[in-house]
Amino acid sequence: MGKPEDTEKKKKLKDVEISVPIVYGNAAFWLGKKASEYQSHKWTVYVRGATNEDLSVVVKRAVFQLHSSFNNPTRVVESAPFELSESGWGEFEIAITLYFHNDVCEKPLNLYHHLKLYPEDESGPMSIKKPVVVEFYNEIVFTEPSESFLTRVQNYPAVTFPRLPAGFTLTSSAPIEDESKRKRGDTKDHPLNQWFLNFSEADELLQLAAARQQVQAHIAKLRRQISVIDGQNQQFKSSSDQ
Amino acid sequence: MDAKDILGLPKTPLPITQEKKPRPQKDSQRKPDGISREVYALTGGLAPLMPSIDASQLKRRPPSDEKITWQWLPFTSSARKDNLQLYHWVRVVNGVPPTGDYSFAKYNKSVDVIKYTDEEYEKYLTDPMWTKEETDQLFDLCERFDLRFIVIADRFPTFRTVEELKDRYYSVSRAILIARAPSPGEVAGHPLVKEPYNVSQETERKRALSMVLSQTKQQERKDAEVLAEAKRIAESRMAAQGAEEPDLPVTSDIVPESVERAIGHGDTISPSSVQVPSAAVAPSTSIMADNASTLTSLRMLRVYLRTYALEQMVQAASSSAGLRTIKRVEQTLQDLGVNLKPKVPTKAVCAEHLELRKEILTLLNLQKQLQYKEAEGSSFRDGSYGDMPGTPKRSHRAVDQDRTFVPDAISFGGERAGKREQKRKGPGRVSETPSSPAHKRPRKMKASDL
C-alpha cells in the first residue's frame, strides 16, 4: 500500500457513473385529541434508500433546514437512518443537504421537500392511525467515481453499481463491517416501514414504451402523407411552368 | 371647435338643446391662467401630469424693483483672434450692462496638436513613405481642423487614405512624446504610448463594417445562421475542453474574432477561421451539440439528481422549439397518459422519457410540414392563397382517401389508464379520431403556428 497505489485510487473513470436510488419525503400523524394549536401533527422527514438499504455507505450526514420558526432550524443528522422528527402545525419547504464521504464526492447535494401534513382530500376525516405520507423517488448520480469509492461500495446493495469498462478490475473491497452495525442504518425494520410507498420502474417503462410506439406509428403515417403531397406539388409546379 | 371651423365642418349635428351642455364643459376645460388659450393649446390642450413650468410664473417673471431695458451694444469674443467687433441686443439692468466675456466663447475648444522642430524631425520622425513637407502639411491641417480626419483627408494635397493620415499623425505624436519624455516610464501610461494606432486593423475593421452595411437581407440571414451554428459548436467544444482545464474565458474571446473574420469574407469562408463550418448544416448536428454540451456540463457537476439531469436534457432537446411547441408536447404527453415528470425516474425511465419527447417533437414538426405542403398544394390547385386546408372542397380529391384527419392535438383513443387527476385543457381536444376528411380542423391550428 505505497504511494503509487494511492494515486491510482484517486484516478477517476470517465463515462462511468454510480447511482444511488433514494426516496425522500415525510410521514405526518395527526395528533387528534392531543393536538394543540401549535402542535397539531407529529411528522418525520427522511431520506432513505429506495430499497430500504443503508445509505451511510455513501452519505456522511444529512442536514435538514427547517422553517425559521423552529428552534435551531438547522438539524444535523450524522448517521443513518437520515431522518428528523418534529411536531408542528404548518407546511413549509424543507431543504435537505446531503454530505457525502470524502472519497465519494466533495460537493454536497440539495433536495427540497414540501412538508405535507394535511391529506389531499380535505373533506375526508383525519385519522390518528393513518399518516399522510408523501414520498419522491430520485437517484443520486455520481460521475467519474474514484477507484476507492468503487472499491468500497462494491458489495453494498444501496448502490447501483455500474458496468465497468472492459479490462478494468477492482481490488477486492475491505471486509464489510459487522452485521449488527450495518443493520441499524437500513430502514427495513423502520417503524414507518408499513407506510413506505413502492416505486417500480416497470409500470412507467411500459407506459413509455406504449406511448413511443403510438408516436412512431403516427410519424410513419405522416411521412407517407408528406411524400404523397410532395409528389403532387411537384406535378403542379412542372405543369405551371409550362 | 376651432379646428372644425377651419375645416369648414358643421359644429355638431345635434339639436340646439344639446349645445348648452358642451358650454359649461368648455369653460372648465379652460384650465390655464397666466397664458393665453392658444398658447396653452399648443401643449396639447391638456394639463400635464407634472407641471414642468408653473403657469403662473410665465407672466409674472420680471421683479418690479429692477428697471430692464434692451440695448443694441457692441461686443468682442475672446474666442476670436482678430478683435472683430459685432453688435447684439443686450439686457441692461438698471442702466448697467452685463460684464464678462461673450457667453459662447467658452465652447471654443481645440486639440493640442504637437509641434515638432526640424531637429526633432530629422532625429525621430523620418519615414520612407512620408516627406517632411507632407508631414508638415498634415500637422497644419490637423491643427486647423481639430483632428477631423475626414476633412483633412479631403483637403490633403496628395491622395492619402484616412487611415494613412491617422497612422502618420499618431505615430509622429507618439514618437515625439517618447522622445521628449525624461524617462520611458513616465509616458508609459499615456494612451498614445499604451495603445498605438494599428493601421491594418483599422483598415480591416472598416472594410468589414462596410461589408456588413452593404449586405443584402439574404446575406444577413445566412450570417446569422452561421453565427448561431458556430456558437453552438464552439460551446460544445468549449465544454469538452473545459472538462480538462477550466479555460473558458479565453476560448469565448477567440470565437467572436474568428466569426468576425468570417463575416468579412462574405459568402466564402476561408479555412483559416477555424470553427466556422459551411452554412448548410443539418439541424441534427445542432441538437447533438446541445446534448453533448449538456452531458459534459452534467459530468462536471460530479453529483446531481437524476431528475435534474432529465430536466437539462429535455431543455437541450427543446432548445429550438418555441414555448407553444413545448406546451403542445406536454399536452401530447398528457393525452398519451404519460407523466410529465416521471414518478420513478430511473436511468432507463429517464432515457425513454427523453426519447419520447424527442419523437413527439418530430411528430409535431412533421404535422406542420404536412400543413404547409397541403396549403401549397391547394394554392397551386385553386390559384388563390386564401384557402385554409380542410375546407369541404378538398374532399373530392383522391388524395384524401389515404389521408386521415390529423388534429392539432393528437388524440389517442383508449389510452386513459394513467390519467387520474390530469387536468384537460378543453373538451374538444381529446375527441376520438374522426375519419371523415370533410371535417373542419379545429380553429386552434393556424398556418402561422410556428
XYZ file of C-alpha atoms in Angstrom:
692
model
C 0.000 0.000 0.000
C 2.588 2.517 -1.078
C 2.211 5.849 -2.722
C 1.648 4.792 -6.365
C -1.362 2.774 -5.289
C -2.867 5.731 -3.515
C -2.651 7.876 -6.622
C -4.218 5.044 -8.536
C -7.099 5.037 -6.155
C -7.595 8.721 -6.853
C -7.784 8.001 -10.566
C -11.264 8.621 -11.843
C -13.161 6.902 -14.569
C -14.865 8.845 -17.310
C -18.222 7.680 -18.586
C -18.729 5.564 -15.529
C -21.388 6.644 -13.119
C -22.631 5.282 -9.842
C -26.208 5.904 -8.914
C -27.870 5.632 -5.565
C -31.649 5.286 -5.711
C -33.263 7.170 -2.860
C -36.685 8.029 -1.665
C -37.295 11.164 0.344
C -40.379 12.670 1.860
C -42.361 12.818 5.038
C -44.920 10.989 7.113
C -47.246 13.051 9.297
C -49.577 11.868 12.029
C -52.462 13.954 13.199
C -52.470 14.160 16.965
C -56.223 14.109 17.259
C -57.386 14.927 20.733
C -53.858 15.672 21.857
C -53.460 18.256 19.147
C -52.949 21.849 20.269
C -53.000 24.992 18.190
C -49.288 24.974 17.525
C -48.719 21.261 17.589
C -51.398 19.565 15.581
C -49.208 16.994 13.877
C -46.187 14.886 14.543
C -44.120 14.477 11.433
C -40.916 12.845 10.274
C -38.961 13.955 7.238
C -36.464 11.437 5.900
C -34.189 10.269 3.155
C -33.973 6.523 2.744
C -32.585 4.058 0.283
C -35.175 3.147 -2.297
C -34.969 -0.483 -1.304
C -34.538 0.431 2.327
C -30.859 -0.285 2.323
C -28.440 1.660 4.449
C -27.361 4.922 2.840
C -24.475 5.613 5.182
C -22.116 3.818 2.844
C -22.423 6.917 0.703
C -23.926 9.637 2.857
C -21.872 11.043 5.649
C -24.508 13.318 7.092
C -27.769 14.944 6.278
C -28.715 18.478 7.231
C -32.378 19.390 7.391
C -33.131 23.094 7.217
C -36.481 23.777 8.814
C -38.683 26.816 8.934
C -37.149 29.641 10.922
C -39.911 29.425 13.497
C -38.406 26.225 14.809
C -35.730 26.257 17.468
C -32.359 25.531 15.930
C -33.838 25.210 12.474
C -30.665 23.615 11.154
C -30.791 19.980 12.200
C -27.822 17.770 11.507
C -28.147 14.010 11.364
C -24.838 12.230 11.499
C -25.887 8.672 10.928
C -28.460 6.551 9.198
C -31.419 6.490 9.195
C -31.310 10.074 7.933
C -34.489 11.413 9.330
C -35.843 14.110 11.551
C -38.989 14.122 13.630
C -40.788 17.178 14.902
C -44.202 18.403 15.800
C -45.922 21.433 14.397
C -48.906 22.777 12.551
C -47.593 24.248 9.303
C -46.437 23.003 5.929
C -43.252 24.515 4.531
C -40.335 23.717 2.332
C -37.523 21.775 3.922
C -34.091 21.925 2.359
C -32.184 18.703 2.796
C -28.470 18.817 2.175
C -26.651 15.541 1.823
C -22.962 15.458 2.548
C -21.042 12.518 1.205
C -17.935 10.728 2.324
C -14.691 12.194 1.114
C -13.947 9.527 -1.428
C -17.472 9.748 -2.799
C -17.887 13.409 -3.558
C -16.692 16.630 -2.030
C -19.739 18.602 -3.090
C -22.984 18.308 -1.157
C -26.323 17.807 -2.864
C -29.535 19.666 -2.127
C -33.017 18.238 -2.103
C -36.160 20.218 -1.496
C -39.269 18.749 0.011
C -42.521 20.458 0.791
C -43.748 19.120 4.092
C -47.246 17.739 3.842
C -49.423 17.378 6.888
C -52.945 17.557 5.578
C -54.420 14.964 3.259
C -55.131 15.728 -0.404
C -58.775 15.110 0.094
C -59.602 17.868 2.511
C -63.173 16.779 3.109
C -62.334 13.344 4.453
C -61.886 12.649 8.177
C -58.403 12.876 9.620
C -57.125 9.732 11.229
C -54.745 9.379 14.101
C -53.642 5.968 12.980
C -53.016 6.536 9.309
C -50.383 9.114 8.479
C -50.226 11.412 5.497
C -47.247 10.166 3.506
C -45.632 11.939 0.577
C -42.569 10.421 -0.992
C -40.498 11.093 -4.061
C -38.182 8.757 -5.847
C -34.933 10.014 -7.249
C -31.426 8.846 -7.968
C -28.203 10.447 -6.921
C -25.745 10.176 -9.761
C -22.031 10.357 -9.138
C -19.967 10.993 -12.211
C -16.390 9.906 -12.615
C -16.288 7.958 -9.360
C -12.923 7.416 -7.814
C -11.495 3.960 -7.700
C -11.540 3.908 -3.949
C -15.210 4.764 -3.973
C -15.929 1.977 -6.411
C -13.889 -0.460 -4.419
C -15.575 0.412 -1.202
C -19.153 0.134 -2.356
C -18.852 -2.983 -4.446
C -20.899 -5.129 -2.182
C -23.434 -2.672 -0.869
C -26.944 -3.113 -2.167
C -27.831 0.520 -1.569
C -25.726 1.445 -4.550
C -26.393 0.653 -8.175
C -23.034 -0.500 -9.314
C -22.155 0.339 -12.892
C -20.744 -1.914 -15.520
C -17.060 -1.195 -15.575
C -15.192 -0.664 -18.840
C -13.510 -3.701 -20.263
C -10.277 -4.726 -18.671
C -10.893 -2.753 -15.570
C -10.775 -4.677 -12.363
C -11.163 -3.553 -8.831
C -9.273 -4.780 -5.899
C -11.488 -6.600 -3.506
C -13.045 -4.274 -1.033
C -12.319 -4.149 2.617
C -14.375 -6.628 4.593
C -17.903 -5.450 5.231
C -18.336 -4.085 8.701
C -20.017 -6.389 11.095
C -23.641 -7.167 10.503
C -25.061 -5.578 13.592
C -23.536 -2.213 12.764
C -24.871 -2.313 9.222
C -28.310 -3.367 10.249
C -29.080 -0.267 12.187
C -28.690 2.080 9.224
C -31.184 0.463 6.929
C -34.894 1.125 7.083
C -36.190 -2.386 6.567
C -37.489 -2.600 10.074
C -38.294 1.020 10.409
C -41.443 1.796 12.384
C -42.801 3.740 9.406
C -41.941 0.957 7.019
C -45.526 -0.124 6.517
C -46.366 3.301 5.080
C -43.478 3.492 2.679
C -44.517 3.609 -0.944
C -43.288 1.226 -3.565
C -41.642 2.589 -6.634
C -41.449 0.262 -9.535
C -39.992 1.405 -12.797
C -41.704 -1.388 -14.688
C -45.074 0.332 -14.924
C -43.588 3.571 -16.094
C -41.419 1.817 -18.624
C -44.425 0.013 -20.045
C -46.337 3.247 -20.298
C -43.488 4.978 -22.042
C -42.888 2.124 -24.443
C -46.550 2.053 -25.434
C -46.568 5.819 -25.936
C -43.472 5.695 -28.048
C -44.964 3.034 -30.261
C -48.031 5.143 -30.909
C -45.990 8.205 -31.705
C -43.716 6.285 -34.006
C -46.665 4.864 -35.894
C -48.057 8.352 -36.333
C -44.742 9.648 -37.554
C -44.549 6.923 -40.185
C -48.031 7.754 -41.359
C -47.295 11.450 -41.625
C -44.139 10.755 -43.558
C -46.121 8.752 -46.079
C -48.658 11.525 -46.438
C -45.977 14.132 -46.898
C -44.287 12.197 -49.661
C -47.611 11.804 -51.478
C -48.277 15.521 -51.298
C -44.738 16.301 -52.324
C -45.254 14.279 -55.462
C -48.464 16.128 -56.211
C -46.938 19.526 -55.649
C -44.076 18.650 -57.937
C -46.572 17.905 -60.680
C -48.259 21.228 -60.178
C -45.007 23.081 -60.268
C -43.902 21.484 -63.517
C -47.325 21.959 -65.098
C -47.438 25.639 -64.150
C -44.006 26.152 -65.632
C -45.377 25.086 -68.978
C -64.012 73.695 -32.021
C -61.618 75.937 -33.887
C -60.357 73.012 -35.884
C -63.830 72.308 -37.149
C -64.192 75.924 -38.062
C -61.036 75.848 -40.057
C -62.065 72.686 -41.796
C -65.473 74.106 -42.511
C -67.219 71.207 -40.839
C -70.566 71.649 -39.090
C -70.056 72.095 -35.394
C -72.385 69.453 -34.073
C -75.183 67.680 -35.883
C -77.116 67.566 -32.626
C -80.235 69.618 -31.888
C -79.925 73.020 -30.184
C -80.835 71.788 -26.732
C -77.687 69.749 -26.629
C -75.498 72.733 -27.366
C -75.975 74.069 -23.895
C -74.245 71.052 -22.410
C -70.811 71.388 -24.005
C -70.506 75.028 -22.981
C -70.029 74.683 -19.240
C -67.632 71.834 -20.006
C -65.672 74.055 -22.288
C -65.301 76.640 -19.564
C -63.972 74.206 -17.032
C -61.571 72.811 -19.563
C -60.040 76.219 -19.930
C -57.503 75.412 -17.275
C -54.699 77.873 -17.871
C -54.415 81.180 -16.172
C -51.417 83.214 -16.945
C -51.082 82.083 -20.511
C -53.414 82.604 -23.379
C -55.656 79.872 -24.656
C -53.865 79.494 -27.947
C -50.529 79.068 -26.273
C -51.979 76.529 -23.923
C -53.472 74.603 -26.788
C -50.004 74.235 -28.234
C -49.157 71.976 -25.372
C -51.951 69.656 -26.378
C -54.707 71.423 -24.556
C -54.431 69.180 -21.545
C -52.752 69.890 -18.270
C -49.563 67.854 -17.974
C -49.357 65.384 -15.140
C -46.331 67.069 -13.709
C -46.338 70.778 -14.357
C -42.987 71.496 -15.881
C -43.335 75.230 -15.622
C -45.690 76.777 -13.206
C -48.191 78.501 -15.427
C -48.462 81.468 -13.083
C -44.761 82.075 -13.430
C -44.993 82.599 -17.124
C -46.466 86.076 -16.914
C -45.053 87.490 -13.725
C -41.338 86.979 -14.293
C -39.505 90.327 -14.053
C -39.426 91.716 -10.490
C -40.796 95.218 -10.343
C -37.869 96.826 -8.472
C -35.497 96.331 -11.401
C -35.558 98.504 -14.452
C -34.911 96.436 -17.555
C -34.007 97.836 -20.931
C -32.695 96.155 -24.019
C -29.854 97.871 -25.866
C -28.058 97.268 -29.108
C -24.446 97.124 -27.945
C -21.086 96.095 -29.380
C -19.175 93.067 -28.037
C -15.979 91.138 -28.586
C -15.225 87.477 -28.088
C -12.085 86.025 -26.606
C -12.511 83.139 -28.995
C -11.586 85.383 -31.891
C -8.076 86.485 -32.573
C -8.904 89.390 -34.810
C -10.668 91.895 -32.469
C -13.721 91.863 -34.642
C -16.446 93.930 -33.048
C -20.037 92.866 -33.570
C -23.299 94.146 -32.170
C -26.133 92.390 -30.442
C -29.113 93.022 -28.148
C -28.148 93.118 -24.510
C -30.384 93.019 -21.483
C -29.440 96.046 -19.383
C -30.457 96.069 -15.724
C -30.798 99.473 -14.093
C -28.513 101.010 -16.652
C -25.683 98.589 -16.027
C -24.710 96.486 -18.989
C -23.517 92.924 -18.269
C -19.866 92.211 -17.884
C -17.774 89.308 -18.868
C -16.735 87.513 -21.993
C -19.035 86.577 -24.794
C -21.079 83.738 -23.362
C -20.278 81.305 -26.145
C -16.541 81.844 -26.078
C -16.059 79.013 -23.621
C -17.098 76.499 -26.238
C -14.130 77.275 -28.389
C -12.074 74.205 -27.545
C -9.300 72.915 -29.709
C -6.952 69.990 -29.785
C -3.355 70.263 -28.640
C -1.597 69.207 -31.773
C 2.062 68.573 -31.170
C 4.581 70.902 -32.804
C 7.945 69.417 -33.603
C 11.159 71.175 -34.510
C 13.175 70.403 -37.592
C 15.834 68.729 -35.496
C 13.310 66.520 -33.881
C 12.019 65.628 -37.295
C 15.455 64.623 -38.503
C 16.148 62.648 -35.383
C 12.944 60.700 -34.719
C 10.310 61.233 -37.315
C 11.652 60.417 -40.726
C 9.749 57.840 -42.674
C 10.257 56.374 -46.142
C 6.606 56.858 -47.035
C 6.367 60.480 -45.939
C 8.275 63.617 -46.886
C 8.811 66.333 -44.341
C 6.740 68.662 -46.398
C 3.817 66.315 -46.376
C 4.114 65.727 -42.677
C 4.189 69.449 -42.016
C 1.132 69.904 -44.155
C -0.625 67.150 -42.296
C 0.049 68.694 -38.947
C -1.025 72.067 -40.099
C -4.317 70.678 -41.299
C -4.728 68.714 -38.100
C -4.471 71.842 -36.102
C -6.746 73.824 -38.323
C -9.418 71.204 -38.368
C -9.057 69.808 -34.867
C -8.203 66.289 -35.983
C -11.249 65.918 -38.147
C -9.563 63.440 -40.366
C -12.294 63.139 -42.910
C -11.969 66.834 -43.669
C -8.203 66.642 -43.524
C -8.164 63.764 -45.976
C -10.337 65.743 -48.282
C -8.064 68.774 -48.196
C -4.801 66.971 -48.263
C -2.925 67.934 -51.439
C -1.811 64.433 -52.387
C -4.099 61.494 -52.170
C -3.887 59.671 -48.862
C -6.428 57.470 -47.120
C -7.815 58.461 -43.762
C -6.061 55.517 -42.162
C -2.691 56.517 -43.585
C -3.112 60.049 -42.289
C -4.149 58.849 -38.882
C -1.284 56.435 -38.793
C 1.240 59.149 -39.637
C -0.220 61.587 -37.156
C -0.399 59.145 -34.264
C 2.986 57.604 -34.815
C 4.642 61.015 -35.061
C 2.904 62.185 -31.906
C 3.854 59.012 -30.157
C 7.472 59.220 -31.205
C 7.695 62.825 -30.062
C 6.107 62.001 -26.740
C 8.529 59.217 -26.073
C 11.491 61.277 -27.295
C 10.625 64.244 -25.143
C 9.850 62.298 -22.046
C 12.577 62.310 -19.419
C 12.176 58.597 -18.937
C 10.164 55.982 -20.794
C 8.339 55.030 -17.656
C 6.690 58.397 -17.345
C 4.817 58.223 -20.604
C 4.096 54.559 -20.387
C 0.644 55.356 -19.103
C -0.232 57.743 -21.890
C -2.890 56.278 -24.149
C -0.880 57.000 -27.287
C 2.004 55.014 -25.948
C -0.013 52.216 -24.443
C -2.213 51.561 -27.430
C -0.645 52.677 -30.674
C -2.705 53.109 -33.797
C -2.932 49.901 -35.764
C -3.384 50.694 -39.445
C -4.015 47.252 -40.761
C -6.541 46.507 -38.065
C -8.360 49.732 -38.739
C -8.458 49.201 -42.481
C -9.735 45.717 -41.976
C -12.307 46.833 -39.451
C -13.704 49.496 -41.735
C -13.794 47.154 -44.648
C -15.680 44.609 -42.598
C -18.087 47.286 -41.409
C -18.815 48.465 -44.905
C -19.399 44.908 -45.995
C -21.816 44.348 -43.179
C -23.574 47.588 -44.009
C -23.942 46.728 -47.647
C -25.136 43.174 -47.084
C -28.377 42.151 -48.594
C -31.129 40.715 -46.409
C -30.340 37.230 -47.540
C -26.736 37.539 -46.636
C -27.750 38.840 -43.240
C -29.852 35.805 -42.604
C -27.162 33.459 -43.751
C -24.661 35.112 -41.492
C -26.984 34.869 -38.516
C -27.365 31.163 -39.152
C -23.649 30.635 -39.444
C -23.042 32.593 -36.278
C -25.548 30.559 -34.325
C -24.049 27.358 -35.599
C -20.538 28.443 -34.789
C -21.600 29.466 -31.324
C -23.157 26.098 -30.665
C -20.176 24.207 -31.898
C -17.789 26.434 -30.048
C -19.774 25.956 -26.873
C -19.749 22.218 -27.153
C -16.062 22.241 -27.833
C -15.552 24.646 -25.013
C -17.436 22.393 -22.663
C -15.381 19.430 -23.777
C -12.198 21.374 -23.258
C -13.435 22.836 -20.026
C -13.728 19.369 -18.570
C -9.978 19.116 -18.697
C -8.938 22.619 -17.930
C -11.194 25.466 -16.883
C -10.012 27.865 -19.538
C -13.392 29.222 -20.554
C -12.869 32.999 -20.904
C -10.055 32.577 -23.373
C -11.940 30.431 -25.825
C -15.016 32.609 -25.701
C -12.884 35.577 -26.745
C -11.428 33.731 -29.654
C -14.801 32.818 -31.105
C -16.160 36.331 -31.848
C -12.943 37.265 -33.622
C -12.895 34.265 -35.869
C -16.577 34.734 -36.574
C -15.972 38.415 -37.401
C -13.445 37.383 -39.955
C -15.996 35.026 -41.351
C -18.350 37.941 -41.896
C -15.568 39.878 -43.530
C -15.158 37.151 -46.071
C -18.767 37.225 -47.030
C -20.010 34.069 -48.598
C -16.745 32.253 -48.939
C -15.490 31.186 -45.581
C -11.753 30.868 -45.504
C -10.286 27.774 -43.883
C -8.223 29.905 -41.563
C -11.212 30.824 -39.421
C -11.177 27.628 -37.525
C -14.521 26.853 -36.061
C -16.960 28.033 -38.716
C -18.500 25.350 -40.923
C -20.374 25.947 -44.165
C -23.773 27.472 -43.864
C -25.788 24.402 -44.717
C -25.526 22.346 -41.545
C -28.052 19.659 -40.809
C -30.238 20.521 -37.811
C -29.467 17.218 -36.134
C -25.885 18.196 -35.525
C -27.007 21.224 -33.584
C -29.219 19.090 -31.374
C -26.392 16.672 -30.883
C -24.111 19.527 -29.993
C -26.677 20.621 -27.380
C -26.870 17.126 -25.978
C -23.126 16.743 -25.873
C -22.669 20.025 -24.064
C -25.403 19.137 -21.567
C -23.773 15.800 -20.873
C -20.425 17.436 -20.374
C -21.787 20.038 -18.033
C -23.577 17.336 -16.060
C -20.390 15.375 -15.788
C -18.654 18.440 -14.447
C -21.132 18.663 -11.613
C -19.744 15.446 -10.080
C -23.017 14.795 -8.285
C -26.567 15.501 -9.366
C -30.077 14.177 -9.154
C -31.488 12.081 -11.965
C -34.485 14.406 -12.282
C -32.184 17.386 -12.686
C -30.301 15.619 -15.450
C -33.548 14.833 -17.206
C -34.687 18.448 -16.993
C -31.448 19.621 -18.537
C -31.622 17.083 -21.339
C -35.234 17.978 -22.050
C -34.313 21.643 -22.208
C -31.444 20.945 -24.542
C -33.629 18.856 -26.805
C -36.340 21.521 -26.917
C -33.960 24.434 -27.286
C -35.004 25.016 -30.857
C -38.695 24.857 -30.061
C -40.855 27.792 -29.059
C -42.950 27.945 -25.933
C -46.097 26.994 -27.793
C -44.496 23.905 -29.207
C -43.290 22.870 -25.785
C -46.810 23.217 -24.441
C -48.061 21.056 -27.260
C -45.504 18.413 -26.436
C -46.671 18.414 -22.847
C -50.298 18.210 -23.905
C -49.468 15.252 -26.104
C -47.718 13.536 -23.235
C -50.787 14.008 -21.104
C -53.024 12.654 -23.836
C -50.818 9.621 -24.052
C -51.215 9.055 -20.346
C -47.577 9.726 -19.567
C -46.453 11.674 -16.517
C -44.829 14.976 -17.401
C -42.242 14.208 -14.776
C -41.647 10.501 -14.308
C -42.763 9.107 -10.989
C -39.916 6.606 -10.892
C -37.038 8.379 -12.584
C -34.531 5.608 -13.021
C -31.880 5.820 -15.687
C -33.912 3.700 -18.090
C -37.140 5.566 -17.446
C -35.490 8.935 -17.971
C -33.898 7.785 -21.197
C -37.222 6.520 -22.512
C -38.952 9.708 -21.435
C -36.417 11.844 -23.250
C -36.681 9.780 -26.404
C -40.450 10.028 -26.266
C -40.299 13.795 -26.028
C -37.956 13.987 -28.979
C -40.239 11.777 -31.008
C -43.209 13.965 -30.170
C -41.273 16.996 -31.332
C -40.546 15.229 -34.589
C -44.205 14.376 -34.883
C -45.288 17.979 -34.371
C -42.747 19.187 -36.907
C -43.985 16.696 -39.450
C -47.546 17.851 -38.834
C -46.528 21.397 -39.554
C -44.708 20.315 -42.685
C -47.762 18.500 -43.865
C -49.896 21.575 -43.253
C -47.608 23.767 -45.270
C -47.394 21.346 -48.107
C -51.131 20.992 -48.206
C -51.543 24.737 -48.249
C -49.040 24.882 -51.056
C -50.931 22.231 -52.913
C -54.247 23.969 -52.517
C -52.804 27.265 -53.699
C -51.496 25.553 -56.801
C -54.796 23.926 -57.399
C -57.127 26.816 -56.809
C -54.806 29.616 -57.792
C -55.719 31.507 -54.621
C -53.804 31.810 -51.381
C -56.711 32.382 -49.111
C -57.720 28.780 -48.800
C -57.407 27.177 -45.428
C -56.727 23.479 -45.529
C -59.679 21.410 -44.527
C -62.424 23.271 -46.385
C -65.010 20.912 -47.868
C -63.896 21.440 -51.496
C -60.905 19.303 -50.890
C -62.845 16.238 -50.006
C -63.342 15.380 -53.639
C -59.746 14.742 -54.360
C -58.295 11.269 -54.448
C -55.606 12.229 -52.021
C -57.958 12.421 -49.113
C -58.697 8.752 -49.250
C -55.278 7.974 -47.930
C -55.272 10.842 -45.545
C -56.848 10.580 -42.160
C -57.701 13.580 -40.159
C -54.751 14.755 -38.133
C -55.984 17.090 -35.441
C -53.997 19.691 -33.662
C -53.628 17.654 -30.535
C -53.132 14.033 -31.247
C -55.992 12.099 -29.760
C -55.092 8.590 -28.833
C -58.321 6.811 -28.152
C -58.324 4.423 -25.285
C -55.151 5.444 -23.536
C -56.689 6.727 -20.393
C -55.165 4.334 -17.930
C -52.541 6.602 -16.483
C -54.643 9.695 -16.133
C -56.010 10.193 -12.692
C -56.023 13.854 -11.775
C -54.833 15.221 -15.111
C -56.468 18.499 -15.984
C -57.850 18.677 -19.512
C -57.363 21.872 -21.440
C -60.604 21.833 -23.357
C -63.329 19.371 -24.154
C -62.632 19.391 -27.882
C -59.081 18.185 -27.653
C -59.493 14.623 -26.600
C -62.156 13.631 -29.111
C -61.948 10.373 -30.975
C -60.146 10.418 -34.273
C -62.699 11.436 -36.880
C -62.294 9.742 -40.183
C -64.320 11.971 -42.454
C -61.985 14.188 -44.423
C -64.587 16.881 -44.796
C -64.375 17.603 -41.108
C -63.009 21.055 -40.464
C -59.834 21.351 -38.471
C -60.197 22.871 -35.042
C -59.731 26.574 -35.048
C -56.608 26.456 -32.972
C -54.481 25.380 -35.875
C -53.124 28.297 -37.836
C -50.746 28.324 -40.732
C -48.702 30.844 -38.840
C -48.322 28.489 -35.922
C -44.611 28.188 -35.878
